[in-house]
Coordinates of C-alpha atoms in Angstrom, one line a residue:
X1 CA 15.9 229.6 11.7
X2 CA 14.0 232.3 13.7
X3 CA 15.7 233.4 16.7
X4 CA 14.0 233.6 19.8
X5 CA 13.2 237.2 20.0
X6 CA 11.2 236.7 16.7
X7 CA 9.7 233.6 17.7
X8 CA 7.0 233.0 20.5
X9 CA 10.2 230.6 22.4
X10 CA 9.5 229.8 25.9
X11 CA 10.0 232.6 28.3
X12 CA 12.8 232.8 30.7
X13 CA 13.2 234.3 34.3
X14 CA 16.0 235.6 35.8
X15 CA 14.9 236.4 39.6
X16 CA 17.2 238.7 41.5
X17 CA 17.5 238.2 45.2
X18 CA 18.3 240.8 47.6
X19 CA 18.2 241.4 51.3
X20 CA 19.5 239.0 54.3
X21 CA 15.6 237.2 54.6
X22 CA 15.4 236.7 50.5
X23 CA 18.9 235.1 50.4
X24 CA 18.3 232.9 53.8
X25 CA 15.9 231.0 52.1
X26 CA 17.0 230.6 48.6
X27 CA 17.9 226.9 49.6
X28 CA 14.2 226.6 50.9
X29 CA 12.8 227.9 47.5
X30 CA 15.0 225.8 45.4
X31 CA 14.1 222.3 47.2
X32 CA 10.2 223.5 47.0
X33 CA 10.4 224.2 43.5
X34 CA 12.2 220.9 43.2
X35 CA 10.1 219.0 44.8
X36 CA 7.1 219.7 42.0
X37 CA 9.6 219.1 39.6
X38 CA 10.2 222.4 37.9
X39 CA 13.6 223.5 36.1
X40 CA 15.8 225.7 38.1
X41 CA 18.9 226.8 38.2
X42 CA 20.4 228.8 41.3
X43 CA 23.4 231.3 40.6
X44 CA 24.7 233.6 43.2
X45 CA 21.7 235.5 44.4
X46 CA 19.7 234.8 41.2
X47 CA 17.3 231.9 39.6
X48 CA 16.6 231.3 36.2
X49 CA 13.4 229.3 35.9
X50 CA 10.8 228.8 32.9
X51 CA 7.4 229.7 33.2
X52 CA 5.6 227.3 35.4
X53 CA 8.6 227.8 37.6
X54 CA 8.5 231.5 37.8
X55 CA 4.6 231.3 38.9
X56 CA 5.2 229.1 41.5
X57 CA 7.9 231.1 42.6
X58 CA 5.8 234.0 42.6
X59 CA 3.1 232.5 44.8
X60 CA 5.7 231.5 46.7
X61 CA 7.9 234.9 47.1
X62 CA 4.6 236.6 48.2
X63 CA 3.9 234.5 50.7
X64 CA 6.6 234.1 52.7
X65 CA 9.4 236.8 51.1
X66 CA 10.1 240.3 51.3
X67 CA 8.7 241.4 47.6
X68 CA 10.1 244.9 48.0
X69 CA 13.3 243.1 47.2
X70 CA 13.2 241.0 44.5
X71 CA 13.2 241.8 40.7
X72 CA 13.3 240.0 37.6
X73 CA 13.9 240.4 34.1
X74 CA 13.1 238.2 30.9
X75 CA 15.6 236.8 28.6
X76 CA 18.0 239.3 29.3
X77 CA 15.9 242.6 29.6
X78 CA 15.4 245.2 31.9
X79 CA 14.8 244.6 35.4
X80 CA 11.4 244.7 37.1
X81 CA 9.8 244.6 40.4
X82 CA 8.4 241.1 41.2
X83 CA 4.6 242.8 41.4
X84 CA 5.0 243.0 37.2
X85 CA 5.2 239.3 37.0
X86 CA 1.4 238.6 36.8
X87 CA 0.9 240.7 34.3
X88 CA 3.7 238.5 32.3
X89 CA 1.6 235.7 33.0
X90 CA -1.9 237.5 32.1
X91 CA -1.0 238.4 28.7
X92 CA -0.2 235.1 27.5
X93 CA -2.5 234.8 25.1
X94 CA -0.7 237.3 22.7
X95 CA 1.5 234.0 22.2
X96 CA -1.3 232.3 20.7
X97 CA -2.2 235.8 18.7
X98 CA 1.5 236.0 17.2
X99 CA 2.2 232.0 16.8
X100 CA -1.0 231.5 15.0
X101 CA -0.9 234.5 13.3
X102 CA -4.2 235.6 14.0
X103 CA -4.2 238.8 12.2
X104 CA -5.1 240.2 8.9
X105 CA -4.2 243.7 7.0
X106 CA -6.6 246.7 5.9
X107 CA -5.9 248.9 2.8
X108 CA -5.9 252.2 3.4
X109 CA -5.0 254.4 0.2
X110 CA -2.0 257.2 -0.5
X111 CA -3.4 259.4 -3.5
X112 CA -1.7 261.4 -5.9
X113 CA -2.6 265.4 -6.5
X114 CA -5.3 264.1 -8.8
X115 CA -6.7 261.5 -6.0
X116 CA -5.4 258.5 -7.9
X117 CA -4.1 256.0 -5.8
X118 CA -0.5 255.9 -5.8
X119 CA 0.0 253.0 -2.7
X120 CA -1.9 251.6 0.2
X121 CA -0.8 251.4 3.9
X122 CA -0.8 248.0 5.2
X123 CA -2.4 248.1 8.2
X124 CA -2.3 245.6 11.1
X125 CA -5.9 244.2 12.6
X126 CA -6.0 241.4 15.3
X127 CA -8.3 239.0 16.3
X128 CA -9.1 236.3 18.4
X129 CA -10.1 232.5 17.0
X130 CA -14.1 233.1 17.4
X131 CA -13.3 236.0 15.2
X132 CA -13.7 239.4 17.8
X133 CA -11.5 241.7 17.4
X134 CA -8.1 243.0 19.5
X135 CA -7.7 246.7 19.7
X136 CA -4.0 248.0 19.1
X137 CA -4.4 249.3 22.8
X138 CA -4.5 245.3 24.2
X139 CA -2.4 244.0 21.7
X140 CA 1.1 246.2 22.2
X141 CA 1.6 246.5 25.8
X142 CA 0.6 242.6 25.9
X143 CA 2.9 242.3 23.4
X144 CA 5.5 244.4 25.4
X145 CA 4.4 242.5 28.7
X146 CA 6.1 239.5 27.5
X147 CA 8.7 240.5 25.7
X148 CA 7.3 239.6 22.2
X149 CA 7.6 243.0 20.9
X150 CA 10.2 241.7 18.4
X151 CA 8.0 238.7 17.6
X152 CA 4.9 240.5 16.7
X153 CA 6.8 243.5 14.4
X154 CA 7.7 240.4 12.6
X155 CA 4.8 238.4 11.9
X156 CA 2.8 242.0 10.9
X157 CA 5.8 242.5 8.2
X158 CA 5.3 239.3 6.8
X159 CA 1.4 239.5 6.8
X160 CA 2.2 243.1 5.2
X161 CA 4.0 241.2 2.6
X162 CA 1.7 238.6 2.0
X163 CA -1.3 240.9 1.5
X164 CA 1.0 243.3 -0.7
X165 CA 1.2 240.6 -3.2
X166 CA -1.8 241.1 -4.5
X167 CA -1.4 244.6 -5.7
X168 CA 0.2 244.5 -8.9
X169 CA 0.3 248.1 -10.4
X170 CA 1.1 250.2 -7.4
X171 CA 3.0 250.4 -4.1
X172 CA 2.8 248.9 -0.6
X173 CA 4.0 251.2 2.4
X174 CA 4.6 248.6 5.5
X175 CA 5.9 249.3 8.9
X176 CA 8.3 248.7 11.1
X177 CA 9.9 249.5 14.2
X178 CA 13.7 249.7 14.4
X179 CA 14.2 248.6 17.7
X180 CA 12.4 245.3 16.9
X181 CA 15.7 244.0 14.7
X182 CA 18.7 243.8 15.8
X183 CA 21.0 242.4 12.4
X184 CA 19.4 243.6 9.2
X185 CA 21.3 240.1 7.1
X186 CA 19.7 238.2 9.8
X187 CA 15.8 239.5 11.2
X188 CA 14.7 240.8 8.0
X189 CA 15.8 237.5 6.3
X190 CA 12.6 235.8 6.1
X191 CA 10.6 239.0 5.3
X192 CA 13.1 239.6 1.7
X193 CA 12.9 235.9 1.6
X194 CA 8.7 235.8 1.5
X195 CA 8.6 238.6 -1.5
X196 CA 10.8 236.8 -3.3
X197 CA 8.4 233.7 -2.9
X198 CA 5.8 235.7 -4.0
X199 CA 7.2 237.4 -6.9
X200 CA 6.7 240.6 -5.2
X201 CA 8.7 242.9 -7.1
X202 CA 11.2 244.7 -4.6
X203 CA 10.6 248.3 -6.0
X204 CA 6.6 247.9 -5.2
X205 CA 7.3 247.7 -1.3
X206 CA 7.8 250.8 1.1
X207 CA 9.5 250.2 4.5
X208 CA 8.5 252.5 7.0
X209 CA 9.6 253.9 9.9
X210 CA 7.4 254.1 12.7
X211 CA 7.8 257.0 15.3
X212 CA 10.7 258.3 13.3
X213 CA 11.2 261.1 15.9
X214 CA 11.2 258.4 18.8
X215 CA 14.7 256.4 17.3
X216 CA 17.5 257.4 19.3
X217 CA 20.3 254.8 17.5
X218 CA 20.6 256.5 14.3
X219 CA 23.2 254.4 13.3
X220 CA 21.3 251.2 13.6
X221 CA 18.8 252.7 11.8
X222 CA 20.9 253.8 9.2
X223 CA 22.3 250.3 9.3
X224 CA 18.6 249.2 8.7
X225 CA 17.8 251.7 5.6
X226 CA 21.0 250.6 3.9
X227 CA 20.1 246.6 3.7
X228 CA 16.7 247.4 2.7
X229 CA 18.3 249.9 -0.2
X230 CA 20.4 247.1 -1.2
X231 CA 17.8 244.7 -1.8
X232 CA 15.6 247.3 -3.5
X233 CA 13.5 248.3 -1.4
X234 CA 12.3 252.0 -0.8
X235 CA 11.7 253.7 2.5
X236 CA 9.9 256.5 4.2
X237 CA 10.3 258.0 7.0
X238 CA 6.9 258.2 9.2
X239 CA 5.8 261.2 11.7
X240 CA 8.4 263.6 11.1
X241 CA 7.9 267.2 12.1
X242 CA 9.5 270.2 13.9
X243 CA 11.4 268.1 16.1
X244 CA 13.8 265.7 15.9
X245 CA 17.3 266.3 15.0
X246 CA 14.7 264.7 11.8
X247 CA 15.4 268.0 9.9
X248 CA 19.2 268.0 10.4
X249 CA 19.3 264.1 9.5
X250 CA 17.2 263.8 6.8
X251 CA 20.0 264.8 4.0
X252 CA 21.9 262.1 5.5
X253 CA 19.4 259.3 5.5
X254 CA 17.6 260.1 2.5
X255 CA 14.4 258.4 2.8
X256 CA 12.5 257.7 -0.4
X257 CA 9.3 259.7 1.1
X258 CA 9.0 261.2 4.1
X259 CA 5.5 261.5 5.8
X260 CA 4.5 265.2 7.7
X261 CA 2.7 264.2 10.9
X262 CA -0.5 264.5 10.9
X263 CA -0.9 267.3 14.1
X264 CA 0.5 269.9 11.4
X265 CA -2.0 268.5 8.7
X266 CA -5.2 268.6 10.6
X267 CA -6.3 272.3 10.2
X268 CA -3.3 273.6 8.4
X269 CA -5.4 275.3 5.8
X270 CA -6.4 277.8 8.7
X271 CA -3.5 278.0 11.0
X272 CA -0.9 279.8 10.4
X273 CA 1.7 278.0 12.7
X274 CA 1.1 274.8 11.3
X275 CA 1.7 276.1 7.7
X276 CA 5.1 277.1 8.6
X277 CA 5.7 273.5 9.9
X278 CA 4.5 272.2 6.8
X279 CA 6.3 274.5 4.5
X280 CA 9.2 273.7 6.3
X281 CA 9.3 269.9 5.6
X282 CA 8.2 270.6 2.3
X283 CA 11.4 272.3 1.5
X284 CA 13.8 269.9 3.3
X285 CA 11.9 266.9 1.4
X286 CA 12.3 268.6 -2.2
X287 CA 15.9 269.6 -1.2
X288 CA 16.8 265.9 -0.4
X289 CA 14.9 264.4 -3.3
X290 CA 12.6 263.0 -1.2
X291 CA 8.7 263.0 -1.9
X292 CA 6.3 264.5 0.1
X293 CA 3.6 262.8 1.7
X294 CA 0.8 264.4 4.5
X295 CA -1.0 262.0 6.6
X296 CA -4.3 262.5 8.2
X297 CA -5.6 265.0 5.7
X298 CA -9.4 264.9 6.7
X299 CA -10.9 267.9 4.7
X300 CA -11.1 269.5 1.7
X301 CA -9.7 272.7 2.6
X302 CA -6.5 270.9 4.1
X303 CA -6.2 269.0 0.8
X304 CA -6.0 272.0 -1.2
X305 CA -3.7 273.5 0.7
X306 CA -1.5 271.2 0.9
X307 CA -1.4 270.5 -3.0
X308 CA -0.9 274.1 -3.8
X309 CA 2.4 274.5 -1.8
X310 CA 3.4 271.4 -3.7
X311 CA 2.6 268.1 -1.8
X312 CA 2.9 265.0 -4.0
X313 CA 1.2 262.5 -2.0
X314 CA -1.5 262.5 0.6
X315 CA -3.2 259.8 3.1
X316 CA -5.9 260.4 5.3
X317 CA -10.0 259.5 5.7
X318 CA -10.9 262.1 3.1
X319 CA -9.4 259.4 0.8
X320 CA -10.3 256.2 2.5
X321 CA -10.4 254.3 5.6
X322 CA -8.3 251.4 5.8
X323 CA -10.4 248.9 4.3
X324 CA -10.5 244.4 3.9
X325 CA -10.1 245.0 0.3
X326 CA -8.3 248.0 -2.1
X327 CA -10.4 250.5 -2.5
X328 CA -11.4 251.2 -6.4
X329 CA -10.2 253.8 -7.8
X330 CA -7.9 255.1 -10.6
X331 CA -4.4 254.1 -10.0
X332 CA -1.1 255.0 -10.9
X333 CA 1.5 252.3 -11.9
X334 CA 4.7 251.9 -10.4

């Protein structure tokens, strides 16, 4: 059983009341709300209220309330002024996008020194039911909106999953975002649970991190990297760079690959700063035992570069863009 941060569950309002004329007429909004028959329930200066409830309450609030004073949150989150609340109820249609699972993944290949494809990236692509398409830009703060960050991180693993199943000789990097689980045993359940199903052999499949350098609970993270270890999985750590106490805790995470960004890939051949960067990771990575990997090589001359100070893997449009179908070329078994 999913639980409802990873399912599209109905959403719930808690609406904070504050000031003398918002809590004089909390009696007034509960018998109106009532009276259409929608679900409340009043508690100190709060209401919790489903959906339909909350709108009515917001036409309500703004006609005949002080706004300026009233907040609310969703299923326990943070608090928000009582303006945000359309937006919540704009961007329902992302339920329909993650329930239905109206999204599909692109290939885009990780090459070897020679150019042979080592693994793909499983990219996430969205769409509507008459086919357009939804642009990353709509989809995540919609997403966000409504609280159904956890939600959608899940269904994109599983799609990742389901679409890695059909590579047979080499790897499948898919992403995550640490934040979007909060018990390892429990969220990532049904995504062990689905390669299993598939016969998806647990050393083909790459878990990785995305933002690395934006993950403040290193512990849950570390918590994270440990399950998937267990089960066999492999994991890489995504946009790493200068920053980031990255450099200091990379020995003691130990990722399986770990990905330079790509702002020190682009143009390193010619820049002299960016080569340090990059030098730089490349020696923490070969000192941990981890492999290698720059992102977002675009050129050539960037390519060569890289491979002569000793880069293993690489990713980037002067390989591929991410593609319906796996791009034919040589490949390299796992």
């Amino acid at each position: 059983m999913d639980c409802n941060n990873c399912s599209v569950a109905e959403l719930k309002f808690d609406i904070k009341l504050e000031g003398d004329t918002n809590l004089s007429m909390m009696d007034n909004v509960v018998s109106h709300l009532e009276r259409r028959d929608l679900e409340i329930t009043k508690k100190d200066n709060r209401l919790l209220l489903k959906e339909a409830g909350a709108q009515e309450f917001l036409d309500f609030c703004l006609h005949h309330m002080e706004p300026a004073q009233v907040q609310f949150r969703i299923d326990k989150g943070d608090w928000n002024r009582i303006e945000e609340m359309e937006q919540v109820f704009n961007m329902e249609w992302i339920d329909d996008v993650i329930r239905k699972e109206l999204l599909i993944c692109h290939y885009q290949p990780i090459v070897n020194e020679n150019e042979e494809i080592f693994a793909y990236e499983m990219l996430a692509r969205f769409h509507r039911e008459d086919g357009s398409v939804i642009y990353p830009n709509e989809i995540f703060p919609a997403a966000k909106a409504r609280g159904r960050l956890y939600a959608l991180d899940r269904v994109c693993r599983m799609a990742a999953v389901r679409h890695a199943a059909v590579l047979k000789d080499v790897k499948a990097f898919i992403n995550f975002i640490p934040t979007s689980i909060y018990s390892p045993e429990f969220c990532l359940r049904s995504t062990t649970n689905l390669a299993q199903e598939l016969g998806v052999d647990p050393r083909q499949l790459v878990f990785e991190v995305v933002e690395t350098e934006k993950v403040d609970d290193i512990d849950h993270l570390r918590t994270i990297l440990a399950f998937y270890k267990k089960k066999g999985f492999q994991y890489a750590l995504d946009d790493v760079g200068e920053g980031y106490s990255t450099i200091e805790l990379l020995a003691d995470l130990k990722p399986h690959y770990m990905k330079l960004d790509m702002q020190f890939v682009q143009g390193v051949a010619e820049d002299a700063v960016k080569q340090q960067t990059a030098l730089r990771f490349l020696g923490k990575a070969l000192e941990i035992g981890s492999v290698p990997l720059a992102e977002g090589v675009e050129t050539k001359e960037d390519f060569e570069w890289l491979k002569e100070q000793g880069y293993q893997l690489f990713q980037g449009y002067y390989f591929g863009k991410p593609e319906k179908e796996p791009k034919g070329m040589a490949v390299v078994p796992v």
